[in-house]
mmCIF file of C-alpha atoms in Angstrom:
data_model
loop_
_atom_site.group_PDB
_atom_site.id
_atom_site.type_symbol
_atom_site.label_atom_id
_atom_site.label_comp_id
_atom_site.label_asym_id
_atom_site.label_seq_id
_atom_site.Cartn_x
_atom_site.Cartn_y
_atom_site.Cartn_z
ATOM 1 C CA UNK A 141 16.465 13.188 18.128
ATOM 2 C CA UNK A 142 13.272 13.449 16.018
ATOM 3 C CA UNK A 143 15.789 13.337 12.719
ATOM 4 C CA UNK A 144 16.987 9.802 14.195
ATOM 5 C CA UNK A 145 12.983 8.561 14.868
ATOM 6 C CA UNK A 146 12.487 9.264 10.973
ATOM 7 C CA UNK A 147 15.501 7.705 9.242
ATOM 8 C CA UNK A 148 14.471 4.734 11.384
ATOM 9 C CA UNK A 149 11.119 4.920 10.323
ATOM 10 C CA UNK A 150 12.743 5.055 6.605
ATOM 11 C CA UNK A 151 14.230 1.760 7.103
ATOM 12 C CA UNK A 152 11.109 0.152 8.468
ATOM 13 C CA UNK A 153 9.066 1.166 5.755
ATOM 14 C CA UNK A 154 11.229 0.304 3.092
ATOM 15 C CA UNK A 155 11.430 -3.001 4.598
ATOM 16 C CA UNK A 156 7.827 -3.071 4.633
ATOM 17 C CA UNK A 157 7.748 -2.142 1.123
ATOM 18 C CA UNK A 158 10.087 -5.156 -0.004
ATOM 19 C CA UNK A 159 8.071 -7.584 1.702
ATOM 20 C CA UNK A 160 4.989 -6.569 0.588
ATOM 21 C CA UNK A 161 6.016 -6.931 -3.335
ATOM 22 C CA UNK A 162 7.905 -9.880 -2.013
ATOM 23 C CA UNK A 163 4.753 -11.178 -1.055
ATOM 24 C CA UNK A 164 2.679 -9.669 -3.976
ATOM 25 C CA UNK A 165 3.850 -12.301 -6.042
ATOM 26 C CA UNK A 166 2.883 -15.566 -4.236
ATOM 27 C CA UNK A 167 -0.821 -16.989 -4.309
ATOM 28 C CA UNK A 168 -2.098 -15.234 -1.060
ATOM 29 C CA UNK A 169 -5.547 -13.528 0.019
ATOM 30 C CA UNK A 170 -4.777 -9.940 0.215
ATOM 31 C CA UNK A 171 -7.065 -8.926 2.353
ATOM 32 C CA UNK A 172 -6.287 -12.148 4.669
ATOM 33 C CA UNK A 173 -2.787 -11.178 4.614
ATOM 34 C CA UNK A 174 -3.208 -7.211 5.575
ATOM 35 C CA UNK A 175 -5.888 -8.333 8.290
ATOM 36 C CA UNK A 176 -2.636 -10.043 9.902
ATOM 37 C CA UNK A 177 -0.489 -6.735 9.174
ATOM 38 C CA UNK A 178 -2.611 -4.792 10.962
ATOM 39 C CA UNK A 179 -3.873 -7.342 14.028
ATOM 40 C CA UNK A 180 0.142 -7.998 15.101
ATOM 41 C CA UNK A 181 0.005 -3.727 15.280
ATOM 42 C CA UNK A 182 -3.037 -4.077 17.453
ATOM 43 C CA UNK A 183 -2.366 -6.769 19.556
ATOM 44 C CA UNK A 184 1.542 -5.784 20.090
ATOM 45 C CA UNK A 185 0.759 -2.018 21.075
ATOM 46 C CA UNK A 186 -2.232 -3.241 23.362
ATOM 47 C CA UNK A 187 -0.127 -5.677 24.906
ATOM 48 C CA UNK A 188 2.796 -3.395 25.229
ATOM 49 C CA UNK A 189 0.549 -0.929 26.909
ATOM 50 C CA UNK A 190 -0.572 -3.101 29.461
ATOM 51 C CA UNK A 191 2.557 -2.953 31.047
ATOM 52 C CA UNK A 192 3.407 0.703 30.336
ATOM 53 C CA UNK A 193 0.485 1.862 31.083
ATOM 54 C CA UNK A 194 0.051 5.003 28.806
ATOM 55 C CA UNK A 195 -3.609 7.168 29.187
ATOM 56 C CA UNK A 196 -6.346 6.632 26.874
ATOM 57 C CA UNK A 197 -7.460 10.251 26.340
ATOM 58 C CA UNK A 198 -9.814 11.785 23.770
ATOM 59 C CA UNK A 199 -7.021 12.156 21.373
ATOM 60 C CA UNK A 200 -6.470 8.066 20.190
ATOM 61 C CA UNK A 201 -9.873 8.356 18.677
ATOM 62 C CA UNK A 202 -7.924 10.523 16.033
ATOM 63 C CA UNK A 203 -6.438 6.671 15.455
ATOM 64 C CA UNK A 204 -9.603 6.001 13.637
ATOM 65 C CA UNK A 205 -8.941 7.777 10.538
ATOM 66 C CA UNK A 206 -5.213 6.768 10.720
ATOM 67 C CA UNK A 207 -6.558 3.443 10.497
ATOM 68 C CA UNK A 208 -8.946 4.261 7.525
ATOM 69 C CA UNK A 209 -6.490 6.655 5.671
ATOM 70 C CA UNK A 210 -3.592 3.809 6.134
ATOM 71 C CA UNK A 211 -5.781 1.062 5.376
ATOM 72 C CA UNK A 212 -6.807 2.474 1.703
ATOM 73 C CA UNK A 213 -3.178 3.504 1.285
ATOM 74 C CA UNK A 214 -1.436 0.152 2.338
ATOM 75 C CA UNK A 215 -4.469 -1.626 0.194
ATOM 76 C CA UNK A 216 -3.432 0.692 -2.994
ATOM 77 C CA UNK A 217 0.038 -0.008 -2.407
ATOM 78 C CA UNK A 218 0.159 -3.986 -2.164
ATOM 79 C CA UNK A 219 -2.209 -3.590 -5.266
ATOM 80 C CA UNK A 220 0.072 -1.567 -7.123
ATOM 81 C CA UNK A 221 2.398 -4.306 -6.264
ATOM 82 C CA UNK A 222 1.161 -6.847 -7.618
ATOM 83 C CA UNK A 223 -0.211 -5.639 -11.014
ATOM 84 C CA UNK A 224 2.434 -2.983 -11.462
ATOM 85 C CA UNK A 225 6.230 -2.584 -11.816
ATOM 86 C CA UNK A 226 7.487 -2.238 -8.447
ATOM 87 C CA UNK A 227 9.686 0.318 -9.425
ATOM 88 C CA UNK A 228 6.870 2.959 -10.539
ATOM 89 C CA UNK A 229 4.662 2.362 -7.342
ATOM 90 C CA UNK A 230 8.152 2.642 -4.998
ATOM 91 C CA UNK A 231 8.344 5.880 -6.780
ATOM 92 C CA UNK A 232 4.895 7.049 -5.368
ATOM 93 C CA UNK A 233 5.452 5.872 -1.793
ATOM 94 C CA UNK A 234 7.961 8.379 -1.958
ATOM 95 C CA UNK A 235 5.727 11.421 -2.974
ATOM 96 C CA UNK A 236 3.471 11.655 -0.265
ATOM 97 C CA UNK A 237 5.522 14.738 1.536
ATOM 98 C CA UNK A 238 4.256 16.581 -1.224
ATOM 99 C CA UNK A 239 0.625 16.118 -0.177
ATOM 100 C CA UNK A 240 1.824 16.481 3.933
ATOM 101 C CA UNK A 241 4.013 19.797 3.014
ATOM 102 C CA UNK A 242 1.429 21.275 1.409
ATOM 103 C CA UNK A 243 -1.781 20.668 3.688
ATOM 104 C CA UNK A 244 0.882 21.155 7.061
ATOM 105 C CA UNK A 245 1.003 24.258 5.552
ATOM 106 C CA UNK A 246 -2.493 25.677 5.065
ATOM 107 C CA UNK A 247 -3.950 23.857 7.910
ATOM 108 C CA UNK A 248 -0.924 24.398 11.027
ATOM 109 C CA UNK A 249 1.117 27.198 9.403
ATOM 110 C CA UNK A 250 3.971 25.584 9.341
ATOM 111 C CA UNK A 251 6.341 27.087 6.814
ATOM 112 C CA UNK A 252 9.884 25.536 5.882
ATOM 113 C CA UNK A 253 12.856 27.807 6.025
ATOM 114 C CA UNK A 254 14.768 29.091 2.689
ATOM 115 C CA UNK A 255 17.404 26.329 3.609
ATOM 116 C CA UNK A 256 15.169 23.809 4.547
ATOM 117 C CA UNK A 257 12.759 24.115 1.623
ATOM 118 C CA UNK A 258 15.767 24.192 -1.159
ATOM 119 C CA UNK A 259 16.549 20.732 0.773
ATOM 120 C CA UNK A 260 13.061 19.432 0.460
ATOM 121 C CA UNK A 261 12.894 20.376 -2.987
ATOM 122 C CA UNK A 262 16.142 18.454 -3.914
ATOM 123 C CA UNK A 263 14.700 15.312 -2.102
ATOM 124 C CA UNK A 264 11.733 15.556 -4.470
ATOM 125 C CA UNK A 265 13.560 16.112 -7.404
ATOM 126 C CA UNK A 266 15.706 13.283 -6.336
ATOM 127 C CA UNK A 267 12.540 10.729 -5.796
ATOM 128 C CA UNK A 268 11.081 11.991 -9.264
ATOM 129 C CA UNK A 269 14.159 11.524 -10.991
ATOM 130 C CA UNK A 270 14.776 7.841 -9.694
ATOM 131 C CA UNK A 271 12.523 6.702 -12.582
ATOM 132 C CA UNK A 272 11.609 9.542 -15.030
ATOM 133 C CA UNK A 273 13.469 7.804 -17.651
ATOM 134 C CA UNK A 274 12.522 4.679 -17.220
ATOM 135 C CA UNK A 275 8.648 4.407 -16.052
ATOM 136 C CA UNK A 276 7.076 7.563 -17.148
ATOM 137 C CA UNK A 277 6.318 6.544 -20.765
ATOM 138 C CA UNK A 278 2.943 5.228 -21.753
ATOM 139 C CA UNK A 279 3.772 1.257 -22.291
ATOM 140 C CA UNK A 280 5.358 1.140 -18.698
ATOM 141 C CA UNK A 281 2.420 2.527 -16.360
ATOM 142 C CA UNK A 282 0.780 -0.291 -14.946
ATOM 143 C CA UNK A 283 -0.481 0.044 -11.946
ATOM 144 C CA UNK A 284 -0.126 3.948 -11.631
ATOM 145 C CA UNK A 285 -3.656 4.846 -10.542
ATOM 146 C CA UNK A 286 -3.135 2.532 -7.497
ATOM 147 C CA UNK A 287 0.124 4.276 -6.672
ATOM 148 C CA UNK A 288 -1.486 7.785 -6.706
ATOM 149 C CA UNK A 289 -4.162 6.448 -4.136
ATOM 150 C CA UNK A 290 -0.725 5.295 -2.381
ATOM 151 C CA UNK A 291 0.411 8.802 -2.340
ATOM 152 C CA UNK A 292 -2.763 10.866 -1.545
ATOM 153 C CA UNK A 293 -3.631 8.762 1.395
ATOM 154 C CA UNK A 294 0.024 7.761 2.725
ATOM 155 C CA UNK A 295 0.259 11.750 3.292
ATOM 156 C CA UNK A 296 -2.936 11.767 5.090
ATOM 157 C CA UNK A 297 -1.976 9.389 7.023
ATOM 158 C CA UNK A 298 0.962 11.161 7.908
ATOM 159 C CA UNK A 299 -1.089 14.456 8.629
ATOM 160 C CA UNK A 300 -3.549 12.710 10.756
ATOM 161 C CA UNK A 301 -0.386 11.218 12.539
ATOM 162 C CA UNK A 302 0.632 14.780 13.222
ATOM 163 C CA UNK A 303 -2.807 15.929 14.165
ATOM 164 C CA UNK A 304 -2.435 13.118 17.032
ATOM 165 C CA UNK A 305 0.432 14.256 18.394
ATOM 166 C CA UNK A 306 -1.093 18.137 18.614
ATOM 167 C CA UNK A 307 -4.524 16.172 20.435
ATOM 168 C CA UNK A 308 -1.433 14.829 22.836
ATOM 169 C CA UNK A 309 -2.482 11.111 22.283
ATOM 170 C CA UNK A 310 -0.244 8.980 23.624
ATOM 171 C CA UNK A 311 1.491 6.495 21.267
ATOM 172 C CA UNK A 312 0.529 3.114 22.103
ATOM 173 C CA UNK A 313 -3.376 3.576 22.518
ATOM 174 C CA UNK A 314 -3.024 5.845 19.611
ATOM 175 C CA UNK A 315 -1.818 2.722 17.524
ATOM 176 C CA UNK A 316 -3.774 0.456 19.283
ATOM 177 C CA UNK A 317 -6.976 2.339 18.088
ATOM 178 C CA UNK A 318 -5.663 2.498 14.675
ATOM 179 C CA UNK A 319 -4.535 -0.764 14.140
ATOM 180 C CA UNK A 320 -7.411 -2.052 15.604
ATOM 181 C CA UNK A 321 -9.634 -0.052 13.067
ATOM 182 C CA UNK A 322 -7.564 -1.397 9.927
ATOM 183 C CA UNK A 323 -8.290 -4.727 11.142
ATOM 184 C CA UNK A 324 -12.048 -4.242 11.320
ATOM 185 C CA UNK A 325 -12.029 -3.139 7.807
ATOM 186 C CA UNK A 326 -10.030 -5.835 6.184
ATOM 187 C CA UNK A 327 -11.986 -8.209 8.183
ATOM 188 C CA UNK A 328 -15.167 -6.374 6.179
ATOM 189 C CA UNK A 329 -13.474 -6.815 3.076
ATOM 190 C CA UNK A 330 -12.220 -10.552 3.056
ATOM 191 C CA UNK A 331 -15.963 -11.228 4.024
ATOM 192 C CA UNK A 332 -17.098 -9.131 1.159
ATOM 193 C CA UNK A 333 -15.176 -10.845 -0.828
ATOM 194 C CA UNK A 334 -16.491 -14.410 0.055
ATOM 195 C CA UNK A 335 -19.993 -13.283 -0.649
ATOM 196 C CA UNK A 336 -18.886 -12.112 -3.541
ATOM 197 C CA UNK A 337 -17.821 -15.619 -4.910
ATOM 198 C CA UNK A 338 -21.281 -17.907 -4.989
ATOM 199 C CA UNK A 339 -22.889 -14.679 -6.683
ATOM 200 C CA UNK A 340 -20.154 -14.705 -9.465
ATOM 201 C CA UNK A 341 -20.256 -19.328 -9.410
ATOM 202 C CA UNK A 342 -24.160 -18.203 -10.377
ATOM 203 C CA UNK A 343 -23.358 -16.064 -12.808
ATOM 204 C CA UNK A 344 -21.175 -18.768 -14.638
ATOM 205 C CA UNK A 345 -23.780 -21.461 -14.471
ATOM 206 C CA UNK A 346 -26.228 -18.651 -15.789
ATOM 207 C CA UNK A 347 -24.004 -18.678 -18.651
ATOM 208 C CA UNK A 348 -23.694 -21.921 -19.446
ATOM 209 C CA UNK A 349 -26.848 -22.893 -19.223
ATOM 210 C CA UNK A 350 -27.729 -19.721 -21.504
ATOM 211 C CA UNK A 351 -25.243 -21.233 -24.194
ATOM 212 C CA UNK A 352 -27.090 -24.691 -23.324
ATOM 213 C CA UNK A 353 -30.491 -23.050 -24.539
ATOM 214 C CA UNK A 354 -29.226 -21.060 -27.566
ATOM 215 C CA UNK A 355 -28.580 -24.490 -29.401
ATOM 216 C CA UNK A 356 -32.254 -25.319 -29.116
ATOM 217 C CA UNK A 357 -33.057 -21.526 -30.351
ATOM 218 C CA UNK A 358 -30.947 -21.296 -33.200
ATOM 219 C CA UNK A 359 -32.603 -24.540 -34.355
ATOM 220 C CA UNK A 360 -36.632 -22.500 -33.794
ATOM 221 C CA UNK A 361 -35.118 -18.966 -35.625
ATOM 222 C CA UNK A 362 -34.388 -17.550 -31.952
ATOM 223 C CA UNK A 363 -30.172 -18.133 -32.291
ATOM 224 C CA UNK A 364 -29.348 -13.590 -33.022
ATOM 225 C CA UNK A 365 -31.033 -13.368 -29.091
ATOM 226 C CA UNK A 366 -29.685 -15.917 -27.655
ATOM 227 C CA UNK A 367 -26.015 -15.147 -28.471
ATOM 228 C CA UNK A 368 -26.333 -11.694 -27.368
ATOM 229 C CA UNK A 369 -27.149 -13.132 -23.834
ATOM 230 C CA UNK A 370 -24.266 -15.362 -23.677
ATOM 231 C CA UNK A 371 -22.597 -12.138 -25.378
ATOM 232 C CA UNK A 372 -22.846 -10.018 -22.127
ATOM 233 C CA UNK A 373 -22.457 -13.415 -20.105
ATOM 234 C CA UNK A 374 -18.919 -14.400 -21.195
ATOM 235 C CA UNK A 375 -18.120 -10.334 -20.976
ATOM 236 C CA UNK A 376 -18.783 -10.248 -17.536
ATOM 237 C CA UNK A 377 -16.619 -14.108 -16.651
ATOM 238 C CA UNK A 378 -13.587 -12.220 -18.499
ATOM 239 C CA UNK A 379 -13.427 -10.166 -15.147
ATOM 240 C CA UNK A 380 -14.025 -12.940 -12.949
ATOM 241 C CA UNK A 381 -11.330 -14.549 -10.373
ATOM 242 C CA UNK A 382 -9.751 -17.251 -11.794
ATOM 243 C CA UNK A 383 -10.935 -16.175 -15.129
ATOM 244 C CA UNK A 384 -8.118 -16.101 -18.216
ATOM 245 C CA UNK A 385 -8.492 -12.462 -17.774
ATOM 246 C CA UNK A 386 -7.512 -12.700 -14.278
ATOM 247 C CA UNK A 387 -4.711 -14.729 -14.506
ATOM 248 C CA UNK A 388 -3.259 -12.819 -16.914
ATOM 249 C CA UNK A 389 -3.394 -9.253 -15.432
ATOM 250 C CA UNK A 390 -3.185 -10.361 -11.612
ATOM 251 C CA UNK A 391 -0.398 -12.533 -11.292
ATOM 252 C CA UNK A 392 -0.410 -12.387 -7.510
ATOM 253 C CA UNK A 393 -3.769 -14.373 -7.773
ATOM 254 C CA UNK A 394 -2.169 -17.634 -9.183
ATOM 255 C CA UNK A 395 -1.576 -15.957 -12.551
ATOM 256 C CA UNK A 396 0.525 -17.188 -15.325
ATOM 257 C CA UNK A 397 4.087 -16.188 -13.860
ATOM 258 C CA UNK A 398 3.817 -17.984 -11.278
ATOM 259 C CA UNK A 399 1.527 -20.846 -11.846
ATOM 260 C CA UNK A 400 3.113 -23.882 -10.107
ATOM 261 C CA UNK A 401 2.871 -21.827 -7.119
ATOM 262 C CA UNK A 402 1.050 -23.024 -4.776
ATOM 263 C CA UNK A 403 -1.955 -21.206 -3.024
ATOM 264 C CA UNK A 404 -1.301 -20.062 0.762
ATOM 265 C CA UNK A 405 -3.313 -21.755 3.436
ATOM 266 C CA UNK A 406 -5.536 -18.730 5.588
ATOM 267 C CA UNK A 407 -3.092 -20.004 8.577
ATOM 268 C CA UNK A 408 0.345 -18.989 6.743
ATOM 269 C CA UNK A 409 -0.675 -16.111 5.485
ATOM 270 C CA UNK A 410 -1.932 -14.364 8.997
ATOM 271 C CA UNK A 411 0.704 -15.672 10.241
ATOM 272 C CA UNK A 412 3.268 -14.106 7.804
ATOM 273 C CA UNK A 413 1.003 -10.576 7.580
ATOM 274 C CA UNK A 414 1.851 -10.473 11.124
ATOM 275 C CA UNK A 415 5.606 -11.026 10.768
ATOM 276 C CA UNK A 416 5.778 -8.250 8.418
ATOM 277 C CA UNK A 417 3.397 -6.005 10.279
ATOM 278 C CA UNK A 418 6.017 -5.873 12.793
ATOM 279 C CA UNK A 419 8.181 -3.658 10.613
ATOM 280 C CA UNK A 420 4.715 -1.609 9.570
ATOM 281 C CA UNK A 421 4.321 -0.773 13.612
ATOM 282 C CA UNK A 422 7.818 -0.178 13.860
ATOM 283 C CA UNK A 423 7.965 2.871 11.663
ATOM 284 C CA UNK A 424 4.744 4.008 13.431
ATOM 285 C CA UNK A 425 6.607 3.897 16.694
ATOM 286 C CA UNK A 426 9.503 5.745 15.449
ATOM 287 C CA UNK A 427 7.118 8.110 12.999
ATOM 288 C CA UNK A 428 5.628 9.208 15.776
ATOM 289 C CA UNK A 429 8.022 11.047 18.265
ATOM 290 C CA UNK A 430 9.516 12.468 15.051
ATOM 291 C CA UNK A 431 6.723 13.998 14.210
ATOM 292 C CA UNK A 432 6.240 15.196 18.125
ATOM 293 C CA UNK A 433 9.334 17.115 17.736
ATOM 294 C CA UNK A 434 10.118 17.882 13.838
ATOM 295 C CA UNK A 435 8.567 19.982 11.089
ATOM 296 C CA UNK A 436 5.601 17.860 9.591
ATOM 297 C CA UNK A 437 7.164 18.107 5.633
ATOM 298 C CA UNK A 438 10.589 17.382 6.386
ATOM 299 C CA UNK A 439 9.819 14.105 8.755
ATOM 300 C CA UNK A 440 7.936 12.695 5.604
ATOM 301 C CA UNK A 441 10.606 13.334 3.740
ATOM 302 C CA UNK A 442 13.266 11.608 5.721
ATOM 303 C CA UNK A 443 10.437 8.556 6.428
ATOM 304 C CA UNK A 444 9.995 8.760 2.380
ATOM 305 C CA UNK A 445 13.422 7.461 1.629
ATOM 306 C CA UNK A 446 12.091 4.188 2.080
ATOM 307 C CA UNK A 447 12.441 4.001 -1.786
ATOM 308 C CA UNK A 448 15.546 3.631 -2.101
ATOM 309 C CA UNK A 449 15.478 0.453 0.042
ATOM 310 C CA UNK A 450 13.189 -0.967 -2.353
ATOM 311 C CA UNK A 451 14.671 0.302 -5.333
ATOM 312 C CA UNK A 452 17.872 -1.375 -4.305
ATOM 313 C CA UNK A 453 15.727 -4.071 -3.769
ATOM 314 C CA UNK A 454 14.157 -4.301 -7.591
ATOM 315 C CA UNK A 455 17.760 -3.613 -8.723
ATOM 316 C CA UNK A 456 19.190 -6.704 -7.229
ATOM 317 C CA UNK A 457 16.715 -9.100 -6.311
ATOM 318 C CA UNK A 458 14.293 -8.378 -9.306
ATOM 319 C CA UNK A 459 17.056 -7.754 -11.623
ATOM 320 C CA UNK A 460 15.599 -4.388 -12.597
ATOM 321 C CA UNK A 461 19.037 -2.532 -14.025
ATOM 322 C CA UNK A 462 19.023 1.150 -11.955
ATOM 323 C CA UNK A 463 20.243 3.693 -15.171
ATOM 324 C CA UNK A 464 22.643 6.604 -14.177
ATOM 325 C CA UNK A 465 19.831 8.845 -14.255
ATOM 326 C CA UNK A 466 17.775 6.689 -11.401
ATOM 327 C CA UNK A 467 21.279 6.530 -9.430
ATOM 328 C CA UNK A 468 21.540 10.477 -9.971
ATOM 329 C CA UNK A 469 18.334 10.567 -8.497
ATOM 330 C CA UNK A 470 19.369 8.292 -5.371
ATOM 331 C CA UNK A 471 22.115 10.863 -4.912
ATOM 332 C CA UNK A 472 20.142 14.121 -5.407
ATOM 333 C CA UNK A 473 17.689 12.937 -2.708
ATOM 334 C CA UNK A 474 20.346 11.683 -0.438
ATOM 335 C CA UNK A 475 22.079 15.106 -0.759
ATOM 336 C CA UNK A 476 18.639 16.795 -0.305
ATOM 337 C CA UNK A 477 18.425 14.947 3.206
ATOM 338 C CA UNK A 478 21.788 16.316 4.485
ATOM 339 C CA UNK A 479 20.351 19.662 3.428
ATOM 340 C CA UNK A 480 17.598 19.215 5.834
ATOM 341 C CA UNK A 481 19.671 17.478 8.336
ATOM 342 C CA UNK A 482 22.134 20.752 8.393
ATOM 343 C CA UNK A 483 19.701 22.920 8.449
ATOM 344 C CA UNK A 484 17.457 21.513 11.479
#
């Protein structure tokens, strides 16, 4: 049963993935539209519980880091998104059961048989081949530090999942807790990020009114200090939101590939992180059991294949051309999960 939970789990995060880069590339608050992602989680699993009734015991508390480790995850990953090719950050949501095999290992004990190993192994080998040719060359990293993030704290996610399930937390309060605590902190950072925007306003009008003054300056024998302050000035509006800069390198912010788009009301876009939250608490609730009654590693795994949902996705919706080498890789880690599957 638990091999059933996680290839369902596998199609509702690769459905999350594809309409996260999906939405990547429209003019949306990202921090407005994960606040929605995780509220639907909290609100549907409190609201679900209310009828099932499930105890709140000292283990849903472990939901708290869940929360924290999925909300710096989930943030690296829609980041990666948008500033990266979608193929090379797909290819890192699929590494995590490295991390989770690994750690399972030093911190439960849990060791994979010869069979089921050589079957985790091809899965890997399948994931990493998907795009060795293709991304892993200098020119074509973008975005790869936010898809490491992706991987390191996707597996701890994972591990604090399992953790969870050891603490006998029950599922709903368990998600409740955790959904609830990504909310908080994507509430935190939209505000943060308001705040952030009359201090940077100032720092433009600083600017220009520096620029204003050095006119006056040159024209006294003061014009070599002046233009070193509107030097650092216009250095530090290059990084700015809305800057040319900006535009340029973070196309999901109104950038220049998609500039007649227009810019998504706070309404629409809680209301569509919610829609496609529902698929992010749907692989939780399957995630879950699986890891109740499966080996930590291999339930990753299986939930890992996500990928190829959303490398079928950049294949024929992004027109990104999939090389025999990336299909040979689809197959190895296909073949690597009927390993497993045999073997369990």
């Amino acid at each position: 049963m638990w091999f059933m939970y996680a290839s369902l789990a596998a199609v509702s995060f690769g459905l999350r993935g594809i309409l996260y880069q999906w939405t990547s590339q429209r003019r949306t608050d990202r921090n407005v539209l994960l606040f929605g992602v995780y509220l639907s989680g909290a609100l549907i699993s409190f609201a679900v519980n209310l009828f099932v009734n499930q105890a709140w015991t000292y283990g849903v508390w472990l939901g708290v880091p869940m929360g924290l480790f999925s909300f710096i995850a989930n943030a690296s990953m829609y980041k990666g998104y948008s500033v990266g090719r979608a193929s090379l950050i797909a290819l890192f949501t699929g590494l995590p059961p490295v991390v989770v095999a690994t750690l399972a290992y030093f911190l439960w004990g849990e060791a994979l048989g010869i069979v089921q190993l050589a079957g985790f192994c091809i899965v890997i080998l399948g994931l990493l081949v998907i795009r060795y040719s293709h991304d892993l060359k200098l020119g074509q990293l973008q975005g790869i530090q936010w898809g490491l993030l992706t991987m390191l704290f996707f597996g701890f996610t994972d591990l604090s999942s399992k953790q969870a399930t050891l603490s006998a937390a029950n599922t709903l309060p368990l998600l409740t807790v955790m959904y609830g605590t990504g909310t908080i902190l994507f509430a935190c950072m939209y505000l943060l990020s308001r705040r952030k925007v009359p201090a940077e306003t100032g720092q433009k009008i600083v600017a220009s009114e520096t620029a204003s003054v050095s006119t006056n300056d040159r024209e006294t024998g003061y014009g070599s200090d002046a233009q070193a302050r509107i030097s650092r000035h216009s250095d530090e509006d290059k990084g700015l939101p809305g800057s040319e800069d900006d535009l340029r390198t973070h196309p999901a912010t109104g950038g220049t590939d998609n500039p007649a788009s227009p810019e998504w009301s706070m309404k629409r876009t809680v209301l569509w992180g919610m829609t496609v939250g529902i698929t992010n608490l749907a692989g939780m609730l399957f995630i879950i059991p699986a890891f109740r009654g499966g080996v930590t590693g291999i339930v990753s795994a299986i939930s890992a294949m996500s990928v190829v949902l959303v490398l079928l996705y950049a294949q024929f919706y992004l027109k990104e051309n999939i090389s025999r080498r990336e299909a040979c890789g689809m197959l190895l880690a296909l073949a690597g999960i009927l390993v497993v599957r045999l073997a369990s």
